[in-house]
Amino acid sequence: DVKVTQSSRYLVKRTGEKVFLECVQDMDHENMFWYRQDPGLGLRLIYFSYDVKMKEKGDIPEGYSVSREKKERFSLILESASTNQTSMYLCASSQQGYTGELFFGEGSRLTVL
Amino acid sequence: SQQGEEDPQALSIQEGENATMNCSYKTSINNLQWYRQNSGRGLVHLILIRSNEREKHSGRLRVTLDTSKKSSSLLITASRAADTASYFCATDPKAAGNKLTFGGGTRVLVKP
């Protein structure tokens, strides 16, 4: 079975803390994505990556950065967490050059106090 | 604003009934996909329909696509309590590269 694993299901952080959200996929996919999901707003794309060390801004990159040092791992970084970054974060992956099926992780629910 | 928007936002039906939800989008697409999300979990892919297709079936799911109206519908026949979930459409806009854009979702409650 294909698998996308997000390191933490639930996190609680304080304003100003640095937050790392890790995502690992075992399908040898080239494409990886970070979305955030908020009620009524659907999923919004934060960053995506087509290859190792490659990154592209999505629709809402402000306040976030990403790292892709290895093909299977895509990390989302909040340099200084703020309360408006409280959200559900979803990682996904897909095959290269193909806007087909996305495989999602279980999500990381982040609360920033 | 979102490329895809689902309608209705919420739907409550009895087990055995059919559930229909719609998705409208704004720009030309390569394909349109539907996903399901159980409460607090990740999304699971249900079905993909390409821009040159009009209808597609998968088990109890039927998806239609009308590119002239820029809309799609998802029909779940003979619904079960296990179909209770949120359903999202996702579009692959031709101008956006390999990115999917998701709508706000339809929450479906199937009562036993």
PDB file of C-alpha atoms in Angstrom:
ATOM      1  CA  ASP A   1       0.000   0.000   0.000  1.00  0.00           C
ATOM      2  CA  VAL A   2       1.193   3.481  -0.817  1.00  0.00           C
ATOM      3  CA  LYS A   3       1.856   5.653   2.138  1.00  0.00           C
ATOM      4  CA  VAL A   4       2.352   9.287   3.028  1.00  0.00           C
ATOM      5  CA  THR A   5       3.322   9.723   6.657  1.00  0.00           C
ATOM      6  CA  GLN A   6       3.144  12.967   8.572  1.00  0.00           C
ATOM      7  CA  SER A   7       5.270  13.003  11.676  1.00  0.00           C
ATOM      8  CA  SER A   8       2.797  14.549  14.120  1.00  0.00           C
ATOM      9  CA  ARG A   9      -0.998  14.276  14.182  1.00  0.00           C
ATOM     10  CA  TYR A  10      -1.416  16.965  16.829  1.00  0.00           C
ATOM     11  CA  LEU A  11       0.893  19.775  17.905  1.00  0.00           C
ATOM     12  CA  VAL A  12       0.459  22.677  20.295  1.00  0.00           C
ATOM     13  CA  LYS A  13       2.992  25.498  20.024  1.00  0.00           C
ATOM     14  CA  ARG A  14       3.383  28.992  21.387  1.00  0.00           C
ATOM     15  CA  THR A  15       3.454  32.189  19.345  1.00  0.00           C
ATOM     16  CA  GLY A  16       6.951  32.859  18.039  1.00  0.00           C
ATOM     17  CA  GLU A  17       8.135  29.253  18.208  1.00  0.00           C
ATOM     18  CA  LYS A  18       9.726  27.583  15.199  1.00  0.00           C
ATOM     19  CA  VAL A  19       7.668  24.644  13.976  1.00  0.00           C
ATOM     20  CA  PHE A  20       8.722  21.762  11.736  1.00  0.00           C
ATOM     21  CA  LEU A  21       6.153  19.543  10.043  1.00  0.00           C
ATOM     22  CA  GLU A  22       7.655  16.483   8.421  1.00  0.00           C
ATOM     23  CA  CYS A  23       6.247  14.402   5.601  1.00  0.00           C
ATOM     24  CA  VAL A  24       7.643  11.180   4.143  1.00  0.00           C
ATOM     25  CA  GLN A  25       6.323   9.200   1.165  1.00  0.00           C
ATOM     26  CA  ASP A  26       7.328   5.700   0.138  1.00  0.00           C
ATOM     27  CA  MET A  27       6.096   5.764  -3.469  1.00  0.00           C
ATOM     28  CA  ASP A  28       9.155   7.329  -5.143  1.00  0.00           C
ATOM     29  CA  HIS A  29       6.982  10.252  -6.240  1.00  0.00           C
ATOM     30  CA  GLU A  30       8.642  13.336  -7.632  1.00  0.00           C
ATOM     31  CA  ASN A  31       5.875  15.780  -6.686  1.00  0.00           C
ATOM     32  CA  MET A  32       5.135  16.730  -3.089  1.00  0.00           C
ATOM     33  CA  PHE A  33       2.731  19.328  -1.752  1.00  0.00           C
ATOM     34  CA  TRP A  34       1.792  21.094   1.463  1.00  0.00           C
ATOM     35  CA  TYR A  35      -1.788  22.326   1.895  1.00  0.00           C
ATOM     36  CA  ARG A  36      -3.552  23.919   4.804  1.00  0.00           C
ATOM     37  CA  GLN A  37      -7.217  23.287   5.434  1.00  0.00           C
ATOM     38  CA  ASP A  38      -9.525  25.672   7.232  1.00  0.00           C
ATOM     39  CA  PRO A  39     -13.310  25.395   7.658  1.00  0.00           C
ATOM     40  CA  GLY A  40     -15.179  26.828   4.691  1.00  0.00           C
ATOM     41  CA  LEU A  41     -11.976  27.595   2.770  1.00  0.00           C
ATOM     42  CA  GLY A  42     -11.162  24.143   1.464  1.00  0.00           C
ATOM     43  CA  LEU A  43      -7.529  23.242   0.881  1.00  0.00           C
ATOM     44  CA  ARG A  44      -5.094  25.978  -0.012  1.00  0.00           C
ATOM     45  CA  LEU A  45      -1.689  25.229  -1.476  1.00  0.00           C
ATOM     46  CA  ILE A  46       1.255  26.561   0.517  1.00  0.00           C
ATOM     47  CA  TYR A  47       4.290  25.165  -1.314  1.00  0.00           C
ATOM     48  CA  PHE A  48       5.078  22.332  -3.667  1.00  0.00           C
ATOM     49  CA  SER A  49       8.162  20.617  -5.014  1.00  0.00           C
ATOM     50  CA  TYR A  50       8.833  18.803  -8.279  1.00  0.00           C
ATOM     51  CA  ASP A  51      12.234  17.475  -7.384  1.00  0.00           C
ATOM     52  CA  VAL A  52      14.887  17.333  -4.701  1.00  0.00           C
ATOM     53  CA  LYS A  53      16.011  20.799  -3.619  1.00  0.00           C
ATOM     54  CA  MET A  54      13.281  22.324  -5.776  1.00  0.00           C
ATOM     55  CA  LYS A  55      10.406  24.367  -4.396  1.00  0.00           C
ATOM     56  CA  GLU A  56       7.658  26.521  -5.805  1.00  0.00           C
ATOM     57  CA  LYS A  57       5.330  28.892  -3.990  1.00  0.00           C
ATOM     58  CA  GLY A  58       1.704  27.994  -3.898  1.00  0.00           C
ATOM     59  CA  ASP A  59      -1.195  30.333  -3.227  1.00  0.00           C
ATOM     60  CA  ILE A  60      -0.409  31.208   0.410  1.00  0.00           C
ATOM     61  CA  PRO A  61       3.358  30.902   1.028  1.00  0.00           C
ATOM     62  CA  GLU A  62       3.689  33.859   3.405  1.00  0.00           C
ATOM     63  CA  GLY A  63       4.972  32.850   6.814  1.00  0.00           C
ATOM     64  CA  TYR A  64       6.113  29.422   5.619  1.00  0.00           C
ATOM     65  CA  SER A  65       9.200  27.844   4.094  1.00  0.00           C
ATOM     66  CA  VAL A  66       9.951  24.316   2.936  1.00  0.00           C
ATOM     67  CA  SER A  67      12.872  21.951   2.581  1.00  0.00           C
ATOM     68  CA  ARG A  68      13.336  18.965   0.270  1.00  0.00           C
ATOM     69  CA  GLU A  69      16.785  17.486   0.803  1.00  0.00           C
ATOM     70  CA  LYS A  70      15.721  13.941  -0.114  1.00  0.00           C
ATOM     71  CA  LYS A  71      13.175  12.754  -2.636  1.00  0.00           C
ATOM     72  CA  GLU A  72      10.970  11.053  -0.073  1.00  0.00           C
ATOM     73  CA  ARG A  73      10.893  13.862   2.510  1.00  0.00           C
ATOM     74  CA  PHE A  74       9.245  17.280   2.326  1.00  0.00           C
ATOM     75  CA  SER A  75       9.278  19.512   5.376  1.00  0.00           C
ATOM     76  CA  LEU A  76       7.152  22.550   6.131  1.00  0.00           C
ATOM     77  CA  ILE A  77       8.691  25.161   8.415  1.00  0.00           C
ATOM     78  CA  LEU A  78       6.980  27.932  10.310  1.00  0.00           C
ATOM     79  CA  GLU A  79       9.862  30.223  11.274  1.00  0.00           C
ATOM     80  CA  SER A  80       7.847  32.115  13.896  1.00  0.00           C
ATOM     81  CA  ALA A  81       4.440  30.612  14.502  1.00  0.00           C
ATOM     82  CA  SER A  82       1.464  32.923  14.826  1.00  0.00           C
ATOM     83  CA  THR A  83      -2.090  32.256  15.986  1.00  0.00           C
ATOM     84  CA  ASN A  84      -3.466  32.655  12.451  1.00  0.00           C
ATOM     85  CA  GLN A  85      -1.414  29.611  11.449  1.00  0.00           C
ATOM     86  CA  THR A  86      -3.575  27.395  13.645  1.00  0.00           C
ATOM     87  CA  SER A  87      -4.891  24.941  11.087  1.00  0.00           C
ATOM     88  CA  MET A  88      -4.884  21.417   9.705  1.00  0.00           C
ATOM     89  CA  TYR A  89      -1.834  20.834   7.491  1.00  0.00           C
ATOM     90  CA  LEU A  90      -1.971  18.170   4.809  1.00  0.00           C
ATOM     91  CA  CYS A  91       0.950  16.741   2.876  1.00  0.00           C
ATOM     92  CA  ALA A  92       0.430  15.004  -0.460  1.00  0.00           C
ATOM     93  CA  SER A  93       2.484  13.433  -3.229  1.00  0.00           C
ATOM     94  CA  SER A  94       1.958  12.491  -6.884  1.00  0.00           C
ATOM     95  CA  GLN A  95       3.858  11.112  -9.842  1.00  0.00           C
ATOM     96  CA  GLN A  96       6.099  13.335 -11.957  1.00  0.00           C
ATOM     97  CA  GLY A  97       4.606  15.388 -14.768  1.00  0.00           C
ATOM     98  CA  TYR A  98       1.123  14.151 -14.114  1.00  0.00           C
ATOM     99  CA  THR A  99      -1.658  16.059 -12.441  1.00  0.00           C
ATOM    100  CA  GLY A 100      -3.420  12.937 -11.420  1.00  0.00           C
ATOM    101  CA  GLU A 101      -4.216  11.360  -8.142  1.00  0.00           C
ATOM    102  CA  LEU A 102      -2.782  12.937  -5.032  1.00  0.00           C
ATOM    103  CA  PHE A 103      -1.925  10.667  -2.123  1.00  0.00           C
ATOM    104  CA  PHE A 104      -2.487  12.416   1.188  1.00  0.00           C
ATOM    105  CA  GLY A 105      -1.133  11.941   4.661  1.00  0.00           C
ATOM    106  CA  GLU A 106      -3.426  11.842   7.689  1.00  0.00           C
ATOM    107  CA  GLY A 107      -2.850  15.507   8.460  1.00  0.00           C
ATOM    108  CA  SER A 108      -1.191  17.473  11.255  1.00  0.00           C
ATOM    109  CA  ARG A 109      -3.455  19.616  13.384  1.00  0.00           C
ATOM    110  CA  LEU A 110      -1.449  22.567  14.669  1.00  0.00           C
ATOM    111  CA  THR A 111      -2.655  24.862  17.428  1.00  0.00           C
ATOM    112  CA  VAL A 112      -0.669  28.028  18.077  1.00  0.00           C
ATOM    113  CA  LEU A 113      -1.416  29.655  21.431  1.00  0.00           C
TER     114      LEU A 113
ATOM    115  CA  SER B   1     -10.871  32.876  -4.829  1.00  0.00           C
ATOM    116  CA  GLN B   2     -11.252  29.117  -5.180  1.00  0.00           C
ATOM    117  CA  GLN B   3     -11.273  27.577  -8.614  1.00  0.00           C
ATOM    118  CA  GLY B   4     -13.823  24.929  -7.632  1.00  0.00           C
ATOM    119  CA  GLU B   5     -16.840  25.506  -5.442  1.00  0.00           C
ATOM    120  CA  GLU B   6     -19.148  22.767  -4.233  1.00  0.00           C
ATOM    121  CA  ASP B   7     -22.860  22.972  -3.746  1.00  0.00           C
ATOM    122  CA  PRO B   8     -24.550  22.328  -1.379  1.00  0.00           C
ATOM    123  CA  GLN B   9     -22.217  22.987   1.532  1.00  0.00           C
ATOM    124  CA  ALA B  10     -23.990  20.310   3.548  1.00  0.00           C
ATOM    125  CA  LEU B  11     -26.350  17.451   2.794  1.00  0.00           C
ATOM    126  CA  SER B  12     -28.280  15.123   5.095  1.00  0.00           C
ATOM    127  CA  ILE B  13     -29.931  11.976   3.728  1.00  0.00           C
ATOM    128  CA  GLN B  14     -31.245   8.610   4.874  1.00  0.00           C
ATOM    129  CA  GLU B  15     -29.347   5.417   4.250  1.00  0.00           C
ATOM    130  CA  GLY B  16     -30.317   3.983   0.871  1.00  0.00           C
ATOM    131  CA  GLU B  17     -31.024   7.355  -0.712  1.00  0.00           C
ATOM    132  CA  ASN B  18     -28.883   8.920  -3.404  1.00  0.00           C
ATOM    133  CA  ALA B  19     -26.632  11.900  -2.696  1.00  0.00           C
ATOM    134  CA  THR B  20     -25.812  14.453  -5.371  1.00  0.00           C
ATOM    135  CA  MET B  21     -23.351  17.281  -5.072  1.00  0.00           C
ATOM    136  CA  ASN B  22     -22.116  19.758  -7.636  1.00  0.00           C
ATOM    137  CA  CYS B  23     -18.879  21.541  -8.392  1.00  0.00           C
ATOM    138  CA  SER B  24     -18.475  24.688 -10.447  1.00  0.00           C
ATOM    139  CA  TYR B  25     -15.167  26.086 -11.617  1.00  0.00           C
ATOM    140  CA  LYS B  26     -13.956  29.177 -13.417  1.00  0.00           C
ATOM    141  CA  THR B  27     -11.224  28.423 -15.957  1.00  0.00           C
ATOM    142  CA  SER B  28     -10.489  25.700 -18.512  1.00  0.00           C
ATOM    143  CA  ILE B  29      -9.214  22.491 -17.006  1.00  0.00           C
ATOM    144  CA  ASN B  30      -7.259  19.394 -17.964  1.00  0.00           C
ATOM    145  CA  ASN B  31      -9.125  17.198 -15.525  1.00  0.00           C
ATOM    146  CA  LEU B  32     -11.371  17.261 -12.479  1.00  0.00           C
ATOM    147  CA  GLN B  33     -11.103  14.969  -9.489  1.00  0.00           C
ATOM    148  CA  TRP B  34     -13.273  14.116  -6.505  1.00  0.00           C
ATOM    149  CA  TYR B  35     -11.894  13.277  -3.072  1.00  0.00           C
ATOM    150  CA  ARG B  36     -13.457  12.087   0.173  1.00  0.00           C
ATOM    151  CA  GLN B  37     -12.347  13.092   3.656  1.00  0.00           C
ATOM    152  CA  ASN B  38     -13.503  11.358   6.791  1.00  0.00           C
ATOM    153  CA  SER B  39     -13.574  13.546   9.866  1.00  0.00           C
ATOM    154  CA  GLY B  40     -10.078  14.549  11.007  1.00  0.00           C
ATOM    155  CA  ARG B  41      -8.324  12.420   8.403  1.00  0.00           C
ATOM    156  CA  GLY B  42      -6.527  12.941   5.098  1.00  0.00           C
ATOM    157  CA  LEU B  43      -8.214  13.014   1.701  1.00  0.00           C
ATOM    158  CA  VAL B  44      -8.739   9.908  -0.370  1.00  0.00           C
ATOM    159  CA  HIS B  45      -8.980  10.021  -4.153  1.00  0.00           C
ATOM    160  CA  LEU B  46     -12.293   8.776  -5.559  1.00  0.00           C
ATOM    161  CA  ILE B  47     -12.365   9.434  -9.275  1.00  0.00           C
ATOM    162  CA  LEU B  48     -10.757  11.501 -12.035  1.00  0.00           C
ATOM    163  CA  ILE B  49     -12.568  12.683 -15.152  1.00  0.00           C
ATOM    164  CA  ARG B  50     -10.682  14.230 -18.046  1.00  0.00           C
ATOM    165  CA  SER B  51     -11.868  17.300 -19.919  1.00  0.00           C
ATOM    166  CA  ASN B  52     -12.781  15.206 -22.985  1.00  0.00           C
ATOM    167  CA  GLU B  53     -14.950  12.828 -20.947  1.00  0.00           C
ATOM    168  CA  ARG B  54     -18.589  13.458 -20.046  1.00  0.00           C
ATOM    169  CA  GLU B  55     -19.364  10.716 -17.580  1.00  0.00           C
ATOM    170  CA  LYS B  56     -17.493   8.196 -15.478  1.00  0.00           C
ATOM    171  CA  HIS B  57     -18.520   5.449 -13.078  1.00  0.00           C
ATOM    172  CA  SER B  58     -16.761   3.763 -10.207  1.00  0.00           C
ATOM    173  CA  GLY B  59     -18.812   1.365  -8.114  1.00  0.00           C
ATOM    174  CA  ARG B  60     -21.656   3.398  -6.591  1.00  0.00           C
ATOM    175  CA  LEU B  61     -20.149   6.666  -7.796  1.00  0.00           C
ATOM    176  CA  ARG B  62     -21.136   8.471 -10.951  1.00  0.00           C
ATOM    177  CA  VAL B  63     -19.394  11.649 -12.053  1.00  0.00           C
ATOM    178  CA  THR B  64     -20.455  13.923 -14.883  1.00  0.00           C
ATOM    179  CA  LEU B  65     -18.567  16.801 -16.429  1.00  0.00           C
ATOM    180  CA  ASP B  66     -20.016  19.630 -18.511  1.00  0.00           C
ATOM    181  CA  THR B  67     -17.145  21.774 -19.733  1.00  0.00           C
ATOM    182  CA  SER B  68     -19.504  24.217 -21.472  1.00  0.00           C
ATOM    183  CA  LYS B  69     -21.081  25.027 -18.103  1.00  0.00           C
ATOM    184  CA  LYS B  70     -17.816  24.527 -16.204  1.00  0.00           C
ATOM    185  CA  SER B  71     -19.494  22.175 -13.776  1.00  0.00           C
ATOM    186  CA  SER B  72     -19.340  18.629 -12.497  1.00  0.00           C
ATOM    187  CA  SER B  73     -21.576  16.492 -10.352  1.00  0.00           C
ATOM    188  CA  LEU B  74     -20.899  13.544  -8.069  1.00  0.00           C
ATOM    189  CA  LEU B  75     -23.707  11.085  -7.435  1.00  0.00           C
ATOM    190  CA  ILE B  76     -23.464   8.466  -4.704  1.00  0.00           C
ATOM    191  CA  THR B  77     -26.151   5.841  -5.188  1.00  0.00           C
ATOM    192  CA  ALA B  78     -27.701   3.734  -2.419  1.00  0.00           C
ATOM    193  CA  SER B  79     -25.807   5.623   0.271  1.00  0.00           C
ATOM    194  CA  ARG B  80     -24.511   3.940   3.420  1.00  0.00           C
ATOM    195  CA  ALA B  81     -23.660   5.315   6.846  1.00  0.00           C
ATOM    196  CA  ALA B  82     -19.989   4.794   5.927  1.00  0.00           C
ATOM    197  CA  ASP B  83     -20.395   7.380   3.144  1.00  0.00           C
ATOM    198  CA  THR B  84     -20.668  10.082   5.812  1.00  0.00           C
ATOM    199  CA  ALA B  85     -17.738  12.365   4.997  1.00  0.00           C
ATOM    200  CA  SER B  86     -16.794  15.601   3.275  1.00  0.00           C
ATOM    201  CA  TYR B  87     -16.427  15.504  -0.488  1.00  0.00           C
ATOM    202  CA  PHE B  88     -14.144  17.834  -2.413  1.00  0.00           C
ATOM    203  CA  CYS B  89     -13.728  18.547  -6.068  1.00  0.00           C
ATOM    204  CA  ALA B  90     -10.276  19.470  -7.329  1.00  0.00           C
ATOM    205  CA  THR B  91      -9.478  20.986 -10.689  1.00  0.00           C
ATOM    206  CA  ASP B  92      -6.321  20.979 -12.723  1.00  0.00           C
ATOM    207  CA  PRO B  93      -6.447  24.381 -14.437  1.00  0.00           C
ATOM    208  CA  LYS B  94      -4.682  24.433 -17.803  1.00  0.00           C
ATOM    209  CA  ALA B  95      -2.759  27.550 -16.885  1.00  0.00           C
ATOM    210  CA  ALA B  96      -1.598  26.390 -13.471  1.00  0.00           C
ATOM    211  CA  GLY B  97       0.887  23.624 -14.187  1.00  0.00           C
ATOM    212  CA  ASN B  98       0.848  20.476 -12.098  1.00  0.00           C
ATOM    213  CA  LYS B  99      -1.259  21.941  -9.302  1.00  0.00           C
ATOM    214  CA  LEU B 100      -4.690  20.971  -8.132  1.00  0.00           C
ATOM    215  CA  THR B 101      -7.072  23.581  -6.757  1.00  0.00           C
ATOM    216  CA  PHE B 102      -9.666  22.402  -4.249  1.00  0.00           C
ATOM    217  CA  GLY B 103     -13.132  23.663  -3.454  1.00  0.00           C
ATOM    218  CA  GLY B 104     -14.615  24.160   0.005  1.00  0.00           C
ATOM    219  CA  GLY B 105     -16.289  20.750   0.101  1.00  0.00           C
ATOM    220  CA  THR B 106     -19.729  19.288   0.720  1.00  0.00           C
ATOM    221  CA  ARG B 107     -20.378  17.680   4.105  1.00  0.00           C
ATOM    222  CA  VAL B 108     -22.568  14.619   3.688  1.00  0.00           C
ATOM    223  CA  LEU B 109     -24.351  12.984   6.602  1.00  0.00           C
ATOM    224  CA  VAL B 110     -25.982   9.617   5.934  1.00  0.00           C
ATOM    225  CA  LYS B 111     -28.389   8.710   8.706  1.00  0.00           C
ATOM    226  CA  PRO B 112     -28.963   5.021   9.442  1.00  0.00           C
TER     227      PRO B 112
END
